[in-house]
Tab-separated table of C-alpha atoms in Angstrom:
chain	number	residue	atom	x	y	z
A	1	UNK	CA	-36.014	-171.280	-31.030
A	2	UNK	CA	-36.883	-169.897	-27.595
A	3	UNK	CA	-36.832	-173.516	-26.494
A	4	UNK	CA	-33.050	-173.572	-26.968
A	5	UNK	CA	-32.671	-170.621	-24.608
A	6	UNK	CA	-34.733	-172.492	-22.019
A	7	UNK	CA	-32.608	-175.612	-22.473
A	8	UNK	CA	-29.378	-173.685	-21.922
A	9	UNK	CA	-30.818	-171.963	-18.843
A	10	UNK	CA	-31.817	-175.310	-17.312
A	11	UNK	CA	-28.377	-176.740	-18.007
A	12	UNK	CA	-26.683	-173.721	-16.432
A	13	UNK	CA	-28.857	-173.945	-13.334
A	14	UNK	CA	-28.159	-177.658	-13.003
A	15	UNK	CA	-24.432	-177.022	-13.269
A	16	UNK	CA	-24.656	-174.335	-10.590
A	17	UNK	CA	-26.275	-176.875	-8.263
A	18	UNK	CA	-22.823	-178.479	-7.973
A	19	UNK	CA	-24.012	-182.032	-8.659
A	20	UNK	CA	-21.754	-182.555	-11.672
A	21	UNK	CA	-18.623	-181.763	-9.667
A	22	UNK	CA	-18.982	-184.936	-7.621
A	23	UNK	CA	-16.516	-187.544	-8.959
A	24	UNK	CA	-18.793	-190.485	-8.216
A	25	UNK	CA	-21.613	-188.734	-10.085
A	26	UNK	CA	-19.379	-188.446	-13.141
A	27	UNK	CA	-18.260	-192.082	-12.938
A	28	UNK	CA	-21.844	-193.295	-12.547
A	29	UNK	CA	-22.918	-191.405	-15.663
A	30	UNK	CA	-19.967	-192.700	-17.674
A	31	UNK	CA	-20.879	-196.236	-16.642
A	32	UNK	CA	-24.495	-195.579	-17.594
A	33	UNK	CA	-23.386	-194.342	-21.007
A	34	UNK	CA	-21.295	-197.467	-21.573
A	35	UNK	CA	-24.166	-199.705	-20.479
A	36	UNK	CA	-26.525	-197.963	-22.912
A	37	UNK	CA	-24.106	-198.489	-25.779
A	38	UNK	CA	-23.614	-202.155	-24.846
A	39	UNK	CA	-27.356	-202.729	-24.780
A	40	UNK	CA	-27.823	-201.066	-28.169
A	41	UNK	CA	-24.754	-202.141	-30.148
A	42	UNK	CA	-26.702	-203.828	-32.932
A	43	UNK	CA	-29.063	-200.863	-33.299
A	44	UNK	CA	-26.108	-198.457	-33.469
A	45	UNK	CA	-24.347	-200.568	-36.109
A	46	UNK	CA	-27.558	-200.780	-38.115
A	47	UNK	CA	-27.938	-196.978	-38.028
A	48	UNK	CA	-24.361	-196.531	-39.247
A	49	UNK	CA	-25.026	-198.971	-42.064
A	50	UNK	CA	-28.165	-197.104	-43.109
A	51	UNK	CA	-26.426	-193.719	-43.053
A	52	UNK	CA	-23.047	-194.559	-44.577
A	53	UNK	CA	-23.120	-198.202	-45.614
A	54	UNK	CA	-20.532	-199.109	-42.968
A	55	UNK	CA	-19.916	-202.788	-42.309
A	56	UNK	CA	-20.431	-203.964	-38.746
A	57	UNK	CA	-16.675	-204.433	-38.408
A	58	UNK	CA	-15.824	-200.914	-39.565
A	59	UNK	CA	-18.644	-199.443	-37.510
A	60	UNK	CA	-17.403	-201.217	-34.413
A	61	UNK	CA	-13.676	-200.466	-34.645
A	62	UNK	CA	-14.011	-196.834	-35.773
A	63	UNK	CA	-17.052	-195.807	-33.757
A	64	UNK	CA	-18.232	-198.023	-30.881
A	65	UNK	CA	-14.852	-199.506	-29.959
A	66	UNK	CA	-13.162	-196.114	-29.798
A	67	UNK	CA	-15.927	-194.808	-27.548
A	68	UNK	CA	-15.481	-197.760	-25.184
A	69	UNK	CA	-11.760	-197.008	-24.947
A	70	UNK	CA	-12.457	-193.370	-24.124
A	71	UNK	CA	-14.955	-194.303	-21.411
A	72	UNK	CA	-12.646	-196.917	-19.896
A	73	UNK	CA	-9.603	-194.656	-19.663
A	74	UNK	CA	-11.713	-191.815	-18.236
A	75	UNK	CA	-13.252	-194.006	-15.520
A	76	UNK	CA	-9.857	-195.496	-14.654
A	77	UNK	CA	-8.074	-192.151	-14.291
A	78	UNK	CA	-10.711	-189.579	-13.413
A	79	UNK	CA	-9.899	-189.471	-9.695
A	80	UNK	CA	-6.209	-188.914	-10.413
A	81	UNK	CA	-6.757	-186.377	-13.175
A	82	UNK	CA	-9.240	-184.314	-11.159
A	83	UNK	CA	-7.030	-183.922	-8.089
A	84	UNK	CA	-5.554	-180.528	-7.423
A	85	UNK	CA	-1.857	-180.277	-8.332
A	86	UNK	CA	0.599	-178.809	-5.865
A	87	UNK	CA	3.248	-176.678	-7.566
A	88	UNK	CA	6.257	-174.773	-6.255
A	89	UNK	CA	5.792	-171.505	-4.390
A	90	UNK	CA	8.031	-168.483	-4.759
A	91	UNK	CA	10.121	-167.440	-1.780
A	92	UNK	CA	8.924	-163.902	-2.500
A	93	UNK	CA	5.490	-164.760	-1.129
A	94	UNK	CA	6.548	-166.887	1.818
A	95	UNK	CA	4.643	-168.340	3.579
A	96	UNK	CA	2.448	-169.671	0.775
A	97	UNK	CA	1.376	-172.804	-1.089
A	98	UNK	CA	0.393	-172.960	-4.756
A	99	UNK	CA	-2.054	-175.301	-6.458
A	100	UNK	CA	-3.753	-175.889	-9.782
A	101	UNK	CA	-7.426	-176.813	-9.421
A	102	UNK	CA	-9.242	-178.672	-12.239
A	103	UNK	CA	-12.524	-176.821	-12.599
A	104	UNK	CA	-15.343	-177.641	-15.073
A	105	UNK	CA	-16.257	-174.867	-17.491
A	106	UNK	CA	-20.010	-175.267	-17.044
A	107	UNK	CA	-22.208	-175.965	-20.077
A	108	UNK	CA	-20.415	-177.401	-23.108
A	109	UNK	CA	-21.906	-177.227	-26.600
A	110	UNK	CA	-20.876	-180.210	-28.765
A	111	UNK	CA	-21.521	-180.035	-32.519
A	112	UNK	CA	-20.766	-183.169	-34.519
A	113	UNK	CA	-20.284	-184.130	-38.199
A	114	UNK	CA	-21.819	-186.826	-40.404
A	115	UNK	CA	-18.787	-188.969	-41.215
A	116	UNK	CA	-18.293	-190.670	-37.848
A	117	UNK	CA	-21.631	-189.595	-36.417
A	118	UNK	CA	-21.543	-191.740	-33.289
A	119	UNK	CA	-17.909	-191.563	-32.227
A	120	UNK	CA	-17.408	-187.859	-32.932
A	121	UNK	CA	-20.345	-186.942	-30.685
A	122	UNK	CA	-19.741	-189.445	-27.896
A	123	UNK	CA	-15.960	-189.014	-27.548
A	124	UNK	CA	-16.093	-185.297	-26.695
A	125	UNK	CA	-19.163	-185.943	-24.527
A	126	UNK	CA	-17.078	-188.364	-22.455
A	127	UNK	CA	-14.542	-185.592	-21.887
A	128	UNK	CA	-17.286	-183.156	-20.904
A	129	UNK	CA	-18.835	-185.621	-18.438
A	130	UNK	CA	-15.465	-186.650	-17.018
A	131	UNK	CA	-14.458	-183.046	-16.352
A	132	UNK	CA	-17.778	-182.295	-14.616
A	133	UNK	CA	-19.658	-180.260	-17.214
A	134	UNK	CA	-23.229	-180.271	-18.456
A	135	UNK	CA	-23.652	-180.682	-22.211
A	136	UNK	CA	-25.947	-179.673	-25.054
A	137	UNK	CA	-25.453	-181.740	-28.205
A	138	UNK	CA	-26.218	-181.080	-31.869
A	139	UNK	CA	-25.590	-184.128	-34.085
A	140	UNK	CA	-25.434	-183.847	-37.866
A	141	UNK	CA	-28.720	-183.701	-39.760
A	142	UNK	CA	-27.105	-185.631	-42.634
A	143	UNK	CA	-26.516	-188.861	-40.702
A	144	UNK	CA	-30.237	-189.159	-40.024
A	145	UNK	CA	-30.470	-192.602	-38.449
A	146	UNK	CA	-27.471	-192.308	-36.146
A	147	UNK	CA	-28.323	-188.786	-35.029
A	148	UNK	CA	-31.926	-189.708	-34.228
A	149	UNK	CA	-30.683	-192.725	-32.285
A	150	UNK	CA	-28.277	-190.582	-30.260
A	151	UNK	CA	-31.157	-188.264	-29.405
A	152	UNK	CA	-33.266	-191.201	-28.270
A	153	UNK	CA	-30.533	-192.830	-26.176
A	154	UNK	CA	-29.408	-189.632	-24.454
A	155	UNK	CA	-32.714	-187.853	-23.944
A	156	UNK	CA	-34.517	-190.963	-22.702
A	157	UNK	CA	-31.842	-191.953	-20.209
A	158	UNK	CA	-30.165	-188.806	-18.876
A	159	UNK	CA	-31.609	-185.892	-16.941
A	160	UNK	CA	-32.470	-183.276	-19.576
A	161	UNK	CA	-31.110	-180.592	-17.259
A	162	UNK	CA	-27.734	-182.375	-17.329
A	163	UNK	CA	-27.255	-183.593	-20.922
A	164	UNK	CA	-29.581	-182.692	-23.775
A	165	UNK	CA	-29.598	-183.503	-27.490
A	166	UNK	CA	-31.365	-180.791	-29.474
A	167	UNK	CA	-33.155	-181.132	-32.800
A	168	UNK	CA	-30.798	-183.517	-34.636
A	169	UNK	CA	-32.688	-182.955	-37.894
A	170	UNK	CA	-32.396	-179.192	-37.641
A	171	UNK	CA	-30.025	-177.550	-40.086
A	172	UNK	CA	-27.846	-174.484	-39.906
A	173	UNK	CA	-30.626	-172.395	-38.368
A	174	UNK	CA	-30.497	-174.594	-35.244
A	175	UNK	CA	-26.703	-174.429	-35.106
A	176	UNK	CA	-26.871	-170.644	-35.552
A	177	UNK	CA	-29.297	-170.338	-32.646
A	178	UNK	CA	-27.102	-172.532	-30.449
A	179	UNK	CA	-24.104	-170.365	-31.278
A	180	UNK	CA	-26.013	-167.301	-30.069
A	181	UNK	CA	-26.229	-168.776	-26.559
A	182	UNK	CA	-23.778	-167.878	-23.766
A	183	UNK	CA	-22.525	-171.423	-23.204
A	184	UNK	CA	-19.215	-171.957	-21.417
A	185	UNK	CA	-17.368	-174.088	-23.975
A	186	UNK	CA	-17.823	-175.049	-27.628
A	187	UNK	CA	-16.474	-178.250	-29.153
A	188	UNK	CA	-16.960	-178.350	-32.917
A	189	UNK	CA	-16.005	-181.023	-35.436
A	190	UNK	CA	-16.506	-180.166	-39.094
A	191	UNK	CA	-15.241	-178.112	-41.999
A	192	UNK	CA	-12.749	-175.264	-41.886
A	193	UNK	CA	-15.371	-172.912	-43.345
A	194	UNK	CA	-17.912	-173.576	-40.599
A	195	UNK	CA	-15.181	-173.705	-37.961
A	196	UNK	CA	-14.351	-170.078	-38.707
A	197	UNK	CA	-18.013	-169.157	-38.246
A	198	UNK	CA	-18.095	-171.002	-34.917
A	199	UNK	CA	-15.010	-169.162	-33.708
A	200	UNK	CA	-16.401	-165.805	-34.798
A	201	UNK	CA	-19.672	-166.461	-32.959
A	202	UNK	CA	-17.811	-167.660	-29.858
A	203	UNK	CA	-15.805	-164.437	-29.766
A	204	UNK	CA	-18.929	-162.451	-28.849
A	205	UNK	CA	-18.918	-164.005	-25.384
A	206	UNK	CA	-15.204	-164.956	-25.408
A	207	UNK	CA	-16.215	-168.606	-25.226
A	208	UNK	CA	-13.234	-170.989	-25.411
A	209	UNK	CA	-13.391	-173.424	-28.320
A	210	UNK	CA	-11.967	-176.653	-29.604
A	211	UNK	CA	-12.163	-176.840	-33.392
A	212	UNK	CA	-11.525	-180.243	-34.954
A	213	UNK	CA	-11.346	-179.366	-38.637
A	214	UNK	CA	-9.581	-180.892	-41.628
A	215	UNK	CA	-7.547	-179.960	-44.642
A	216	UNK	CA	-5.354	-181.681	-47.175
A	217	UNK	CA	-3.339	-184.340	-45.331
A	218	UNK	CA	-0.300	-185.322	-47.419
A	219	UNK	CA	1.037	-188.839	-47.844
A	220	UNK	CA	4.631	-189.326	-49.005
A	221	UNK	CA	6.150	-192.633	-50.131
A	222	UNK	CA	9.924	-192.492	-50.485
A	223	UNK	CA	12.022	-194.809	-52.638
A	224	UNK	CA	13.339	-196.768	-49.634
A	225	UNK	CA	9.854	-197.513	-48.269
A	226	UNK	CA	8.464	-201.025	-47.934
A	227	UNK	CA	6.315	-200.703	-51.041
A	228	UNK	CA	3.969	-203.637	-50.495
A	229	UNK	CA	3.298	-202.751	-46.847
A	230	UNK	CA	2.936	-199.063	-47.692
A	231	UNK	CA	0.353	-199.819	-50.377
A	232	UNK	CA	-1.637	-202.031	-47.996
A	233	UNK	CA	-1.779	-199.430	-45.249
A	234	UNK	CA	-2.409	-196.489	-47.555
A	235	UNK	CA	-5.255	-198.288	-49.351
A	236	UNK	CA	-6.880	-199.008	-46.002
A	237	UNK	CA	-6.483	-195.461	-44.652
A	238	UNK	CA	-7.547	-193.692	-47.842
A	239	UNK	CA	-10.666	-195.745	-48.575
A	240	UNK	CA	-11.795	-196.285	-44.992
A	241	UNK	CA	-15.346	-194.921	-44.783
A	242	UNK	CA	-15.099	-194.309	-48.555
A	243	UNK	CA	-12.542	-191.578	-47.921
A	244	UNK	CA	-14.868	-189.582	-45.664
A	245	UNK	CA	-12.316	-189.324	-42.867
A	246	UNK	CA	-10.841	-186.014	-41.737
A	247	UNK	CA	-7.372	-187.566	-41.424
A	248	UNK	CA	-7.511	-189.671	-44.595
A	249	UNK	CA	-4.511	-189.249	-46.898
A	250	UNK	CA	-5.763	-186.509	-49.211
A	251	UNK	CA	-3.064	-186.740	-51.866
A	252	UNK	CA	0.041	-188.822	-52.493
A	253	UNK	CA	3.610	-188.002	-53.435
A	254	UNK	CA	5.518	-191.135	-54.490
A	255	UNK	CA	9.194	-191.184	-55.488
A	256	UNK	CA	9.626	-191.483	-59.240
A	257	UNK	CA	11.897	-194.537	-58.861
A	258	UNK	CA	9.099	-196.601	-57.276
A	259	UNK	CA	5.974	-194.950	-58.697
A	260	UNK	CA	5.102	-197.700	-61.192
A	261	UNK	CA	5.664	-200.482	-58.674
A	262	UNK	CA	3.741	-198.639	-55.968
A	263	UNK	CA	0.700	-197.988	-58.167
A	264	UNK	CA	0.641	-201.654	-59.152
A	265	UNK	CA	0.688	-202.651	-55.489
A	266	UNK	CA	-1.924	-200.038	-54.577
A	267	UNK	CA	-4.359	-201.428	-57.157
A	268	UNK	CA	-3.646	-204.965	-55.921
A	269	UNK	CA	-4.367	-203.907	-52.352
A	270	UNK	CA	-7.614	-202.150	-53.249
A	271	UNK	CA	-8.822	-205.326	-54.949
A	272	UNK	CA	-7.440	-207.552	-52.187
A	273	UNK	CA	-9.278	-205.598	-49.491
A	274	UNK	CA	-12.460	-204.604	-51.334
A	275	UNK	CA	-12.644	-206.945	-54.327
A	276	UNK	CA	-12.549	-206.132	-58.017
A	277	UNK	CA	-16.211	-205.084	-57.900
A	278	UNK	CA	-16.186	-202.732	-54.945
A	279	UNK	CA	-19.846	-201.836	-55.371
A	280	UNK	CA	-20.700	-205.398	-54.368
A	281	UNK	CA	-18.353	-205.441	-51.382
A	282	UNK	CA	-20.083	-205.439	-47.971
A	283	UNK	CA	-16.975	-203.717	-46.608
A	284	UNK	CA	-17.033	-200.612	-48.806
A	285	UNK	CA	-19.228	-197.760	-47.484
A	286	UNK	CA	-21.257	-195.183	-49.398
A	287	UNK	CA	-21.059	-191.417	-49.744
A	288	UNK	CA	-23.331	-189.560	-47.325
A	289	UNK	CA	-25.526	-187.850	-49.959
A	290	UNK	CA	-26.192	-187.473	-53.672
A	291	UNK	CA	-25.012	-183.866	-53.435
A	292	UNK	CA	-21.631	-185.045	-52.170
A	293	UNK	CA	-21.378	-187.598	-54.983
A	294	UNK	CA	-21.959	-184.821	-57.521
A	295	UNK	CA	-19.320	-182.634	-55.875
A	296	UNK	CA	-16.756	-185.431	-55.808
A	297	UNK	CA	-17.450	-186.591	-59.351
A	298	UNK	CA	-16.357	-183.185	-60.683
A	299	UNK	CA	-12.798	-183.988	-59.600
A	300	UNK	CA	-12.680	-186.912	-62.032
A	301	UNK	CA	-12.377	-184.461	-64.924
A	302	UNK	CA	-9.279	-182.819	-63.475
A	303	UNK	CA	-6.854	-185.625	-64.238
A	304	UNK	CA	-6.415	-189.017	-65.852
A	305	UNK	CA	-8.278	-191.874	-64.152
A	306	UNK	CA	-5.601	-194.509	-63.552
A	307	UNK	CA	-7.985	-196.784	-61.668
A	308	UNK	CA	-11.673	-196.717	-60.744
A	309	UNK	CA	-13.788	-193.711	-61.619
A	310	UNK	CA	-17.134	-195.488	-61.405
A	311	UNK	CA	-19.963	-193.246	-60.161
A	312	UNK	CA	-23.605	-193.867	-59.280
A	313	UNK	CA	-25.399	-190.824	-57.918
A	314	UNK	CA	-28.574	-192.755	-57.057
A	315	UNK	CA	-26.616	-195.361	-55.091
A	316	UNK	CA	-24.389	-192.694	-53.498
A	317	UNK	CA	-21.387	-194.600	-54.782
A	318	UNK	CA	-17.952	-193.673	-56.050
A	319	UNK	CA	-15.447	-196.465	-56.531
A	320	UNK	CA	-11.927	-196.234	-55.091
A	321	UNK	CA	-10.236	-194.018	-57.652
A	322	UNK	CA	-6.630	-193.130	-58.450
A	323	UNK	CA	-5.978	-189.952	-60.450
A	324	UNK	CA	-2.715	-189.112	-62.225
A	325	UNK	CA	-1.557	-186.291	-64.508
A	326	UNK	CA	-3.647	-183.701	-62.679
A	327	UNK	CA	-3.965	-180.273	-64.290
A	328	UNK	CA	-2.007	-177.417	-62.735
A	329	UNK	CA	-5.146	-175.333	-62.070
A	330	UNK	CA	-7.286	-178.199	-60.812
A	331	UNK	CA	-9.581	-177.563	-57.837
A	332	UNK	CA	-8.466	-180.872	-56.377
A	333	UNK	CA	-5.086	-179.248	-55.700
A	334	UNK	CA	-6.651	-176.737	-53.305
A	335	UNK	CA	-9.804	-178.304	-51.839
A	336	UNK	CA	-10.064	-181.053	-49.242
A	337	UNK	CA	-11.370	-184.058	-51.167
A	338	UNK	CA	-13.186	-185.931	-48.385
A	339	UNK	CA	-13.956	-188.896	-50.592
A	340	UNK	CA	-12.439	-191.956	-52.319
A	341	UNK	CA	-10.495	-190.067	-54.997
A	342	UNK	CA	-6.715	-190.210	-54.653
A	343	UNK	CA	-4.537	-187.823	-56.692
A	344	UNK	CA	-1.001	-189.142	-57.168
A	345	UNK	CA	2.097	-187.075	-57.959
A	346	UNK	CA	5.713	-188.127	-58.342
A	347	UNK	CA	8.832	-186.531	-56.862
A	348	UNK	CA	12.583	-186.986	-56.874
A	349	UNK	CA	13.603	-184.526	-54.164
A	350	UNK	CA	12.240	-184.828	-50.623
A	351	UNK	CA	13.139	-181.241	-49.745
A	352	UNK	CA	10.957	-179.978	-52.593
A	353	UNK	CA	7.994	-182.039	-51.380
A	354	UNK	CA	8.435	-180.726	-47.848
A	355	UNK	CA	8.552	-177.191	-49.241
A	356	UNK	CA	5.304	-177.747	-51.161
A	357	UNK	CA	3.614	-179.119	-48.042
A	358	UNK	CA	4.801	-176.116	-46.042
A	359	UNK	CA	3.525	-173.667	-48.657
A	360	UNK	CA	-0.039	-174.833	-48.016
A	361	UNK	CA	-2.206	-174.660	-44.908
A	362	UNK	CA	-1.017	-176.783	-42.001
A	363	UNK	CA	-2.713	-180.186	-42.400
A	364	UNK	CA	-4.526	-182.230	-39.780
A	365	UNK	CA	-2.284	-185.226	-40.471
A	366	UNK	CA	0.839	-186.155	-42.395
A	367	UNK	CA	2.023	-189.615	-43.441
A	368	UNK	CA	5.565	-190.503	-44.448
A	369	UNK	CA	6.780	-193.921	-45.562
A	370	UNK	CA	10.502	-194.612	-45.358
A	371	UNK	CA	13.025	-196.930	-43.687
A	372	UNK	CA	15.592	-194.137	-43.329
A	373	UNK	CA	15.615	-192.758	-39.769
A	374	UNK	CA	17.405	-189.579	-40.807
A	375	UNK	CA	14.839	-188.755	-43.479
A	376	UNK	CA	12.019	-189.545	-41.065
A	377	UNK	CA	13.446	-187.071	-38.555
A	378	UNK	CA	13.927	-184.528	-41.335
A	379	UNK	CA	10.229	-184.707	-42.248
A	380	UNK	CA	9.139	-184.584	-38.601
A	381	UNK	CA	11.347	-181.582	-37.833
A	382	UNK	CA	10.613	-179.604	-40.990
A	383	UNK	CA	6.830	-179.871	-41.317
A	384	UNK	CA	3.932	-178.813	-39.120
A	385	UNK	CA	0.715	-180.813	-38.849
A	386	UNK	CA	-1.835	-181.815	-36.251
A	387	UNK	CA	-0.363	-185.308	-36.055
A	388	UNK	CA	1.903	-187.714	-37.907
A	389	UNK	CA	1.972	-191.435	-38.507
A	390	UNK	CA	5.175	-192.902	-39.877
A	391	UNK	CA	4.844	-195.965	-42.138
A	392	UNK	CA	1.085	-196.160	-41.658
A	393	UNK	CA	-2.019	-194.004	-41.934
A	394	UNK	CA	-4.830	-192.781	-39.682
A	395	UNK	CA	-4.086	-194.962	-36.635
A	396	UNK	CA	-2.494	-192.227	-34.505
A	397	UNK	CA	-6.039	-190.924	-34.095
A	398	UNK	CA	-7.135	-194.111	-32.339
A	399	UNK	CA	-4.626	-193.896	-29.478
A	400	UNK	CA	-6.174	-192.707	-26.223
A	401	UNK	CA	-2.643	-191.862	-25.079
A	402	UNK	CA	-2.034	-189.319	-27.844
A	403	UNK	CA	-3.809	-185.945	-27.969
A	404	UNK	CA	-5.617	-185.558	-31.275
A	405	UNK	CA	-6.159	-182.173	-32.864
A	406	UNK	CA	-5.135	-179.764	-35.564
A	407	UNK	CA	-2.837	-176.798	-35.917
A	408	UNK	CA	-3.414	-173.578	-37.815
A	409	UNK	CA	-6.163	-174.007	-40.384
A	410	UNK	CA	-6.742	-177.647	-39.420
A	411	UNK	CA	-7.974	-176.834	-35.951
A	412	UNK	CA	-7.496	-175.558	-32.426
A	413	UNK	CA	-7.132	-177.698	-29.327
A	414	UNK	CA	-7.055	-181.455	-28.865
A	415	UNK	CA	-8.779	-184.350	-27.149
A	416	UNK	CA	-8.739	-188.140	-26.503
A	417	UNK	CA	-7.789	-189.706	-23.178
A	418	UNK	CA	-6.334	-187.241	-20.703
A	419	UNK	CA	-6.397	-184.527	-23.360
A	420	UNK	CA	-10.210	-184.767	-23.326
A	421	UNK	CA	-10.305	-184.212	-19.574
A	422	UNK	CA	-7.901	-181.283	-19.885
A	423	UNK	CA	-9.840	-179.760	-22.787
A	424	UNK	CA	-13.056	-179.559	-20.789
A	425	UNK	CA	-11.318	-178.384	-17.587
A	426	UNK	CA	-10.252	-174.895	-16.595
A	427	UNK	CA	-6.920	-174.988	-14.780
A	428	UNK	CA	-7.517	-172.560	-11.941
A	429	UNK	CA	-4.415	-171.138	-10.256
A	430	UNK	CA	-4.701	-170.902	-6.468
A	431	UNK	CA	-2.208	-169.392	-4.009
A	432	UNK	CA	-2.886	-169.915	-0.302
A	433	UNK	CA	-1.045	-167.730	2.212
A	434	UNK	CA	-0.401	-168.114	5.874
A	435	UNK	CA	-0.864	-165.181	8.249
A	436	UNK	CA	1.685	-165.894	10.964
A	437	UNK	CA	4.340	-163.669	9.348
A	438	UNK	CA	4.979	-161.295	6.453
A	439	UNK	CA	8.034	-160.315	4.453
A	440	UNK	CA	7.839	-156.506	4.587
A	441	UNK	CA	9.793	-155.480	1.494
A	442	UNK	CA	6.815	-155.255	-0.899
A	443	UNK	CA	4.990	-152.623	1.132
A	444	UNK	CA	5.580	-148.866	0.949
A	445	UNK	CA	7.490	-146.833	1.913
A	446	UNK	CA	10.043	-148.379	-0.445
A	447	UNK	CA	13.088	-146.242	0.382
A	448	UNK	CA	16.133	-148.405	-0.501
A	449	UNK	CA	14.220	-151.655	-0.941
A	450	UNK	CA	14.860	-151.683	-4.710
A	451	UNK	CA	18.473	-152.734	-4.092
A	452	UNK	CA	17.264	-155.775	-2.174
A	453	UNK	CA	14.684	-156.636	-4.850
A	454	UNK	CA	17.329	-156.445	-7.574
A	455	UNK	CA	19.486	-158.926	-5.653
A	456	UNK	CA	16.572	-161.357	-5.329
A	457	UNK	CA	15.035	-160.897	-8.790
A	458	UNK	CA	17.976	-161.034	-11.144
């Protein structure tokens, strides 16, 4: 473990050399990263398939393609984003000029999850590089093939004093040791439980954090929704990556007037997209581990299986499953599912659904399907969540022009596009004064100067 201390020390010394602050240095390393990915696309896709059973298409659009977009927008805008901003100066301190400088934090620790093991490591790394930081990276030990590949690509091609991947197969003891180090920023993606531990550890050194967590993201289908289109988009978003997506619809409220029709369409869409025998579909991924399959399979006893329910622990497989008539004390009501099991409830009053959503922890995402603009605005204005997609699912996460992050229990901070640059940058306030004159009223003796101050500051 002493090796980790040495790694952090080397990274800190490299940062203090000032090399990472050079804009061309940052751009060159972003271009190098993109070139490495381009040269190894097939190997990356193969690793994702081995870890999670992802098809090449899903692996590309949800992992590699998103990383390319992040690199491209960072390279295109980095010079503009990194410029100092001139802001107004107060007459009280005339003559003066005020600026906001974009300053790197230093050494950023990036801890990634297993579900999107490539994208959720590389996307924050792009922000760290773009803002001028050094980085130490801990990929998930569960996504073995992808994490080992990331270690190989980064450690063999970047200066280890600049960016370093540490022990991808190490478990919580490695993460614990990393969290004992006085790094300058921590970016964590994972569970709420571990996120709280990360924040507690960071508080020892008052290290700023971004926590990309999760929670129970609600999906609501109202009676005036386009039922066929809603079913298509919900089926895709829920069963993408076999439900192992932090912003996947966790549970569904469907209006009682359209419940039967919607469930019929949802089943049709599952079979249209993944076939009637989903286990044989090349487009349907697998659960990350046998332990996770066992955990998820326990939920099947908490309601009536309307569709699916097939489980194979050895093959790390759970079929797309719809649950209805869930018990009132079911664990599935409280716990984030993070798998291909979809509990469905009916409603007849939108205000009651909104109230139920608000009585729980603030979710990472919320999805509402309706053609009524007034009801859409009602939901937007009366709920709090990290993000919202109206009449679709998940895709707000893919926009490099929207900051992505949680609120409350679902996370702290945001990233993607400019938000990534801002996340890894300290906005340093700078006031520059001239010396050719001075307004004397702020210096003692004060005498009757308070009257003048009250006239100015009122």
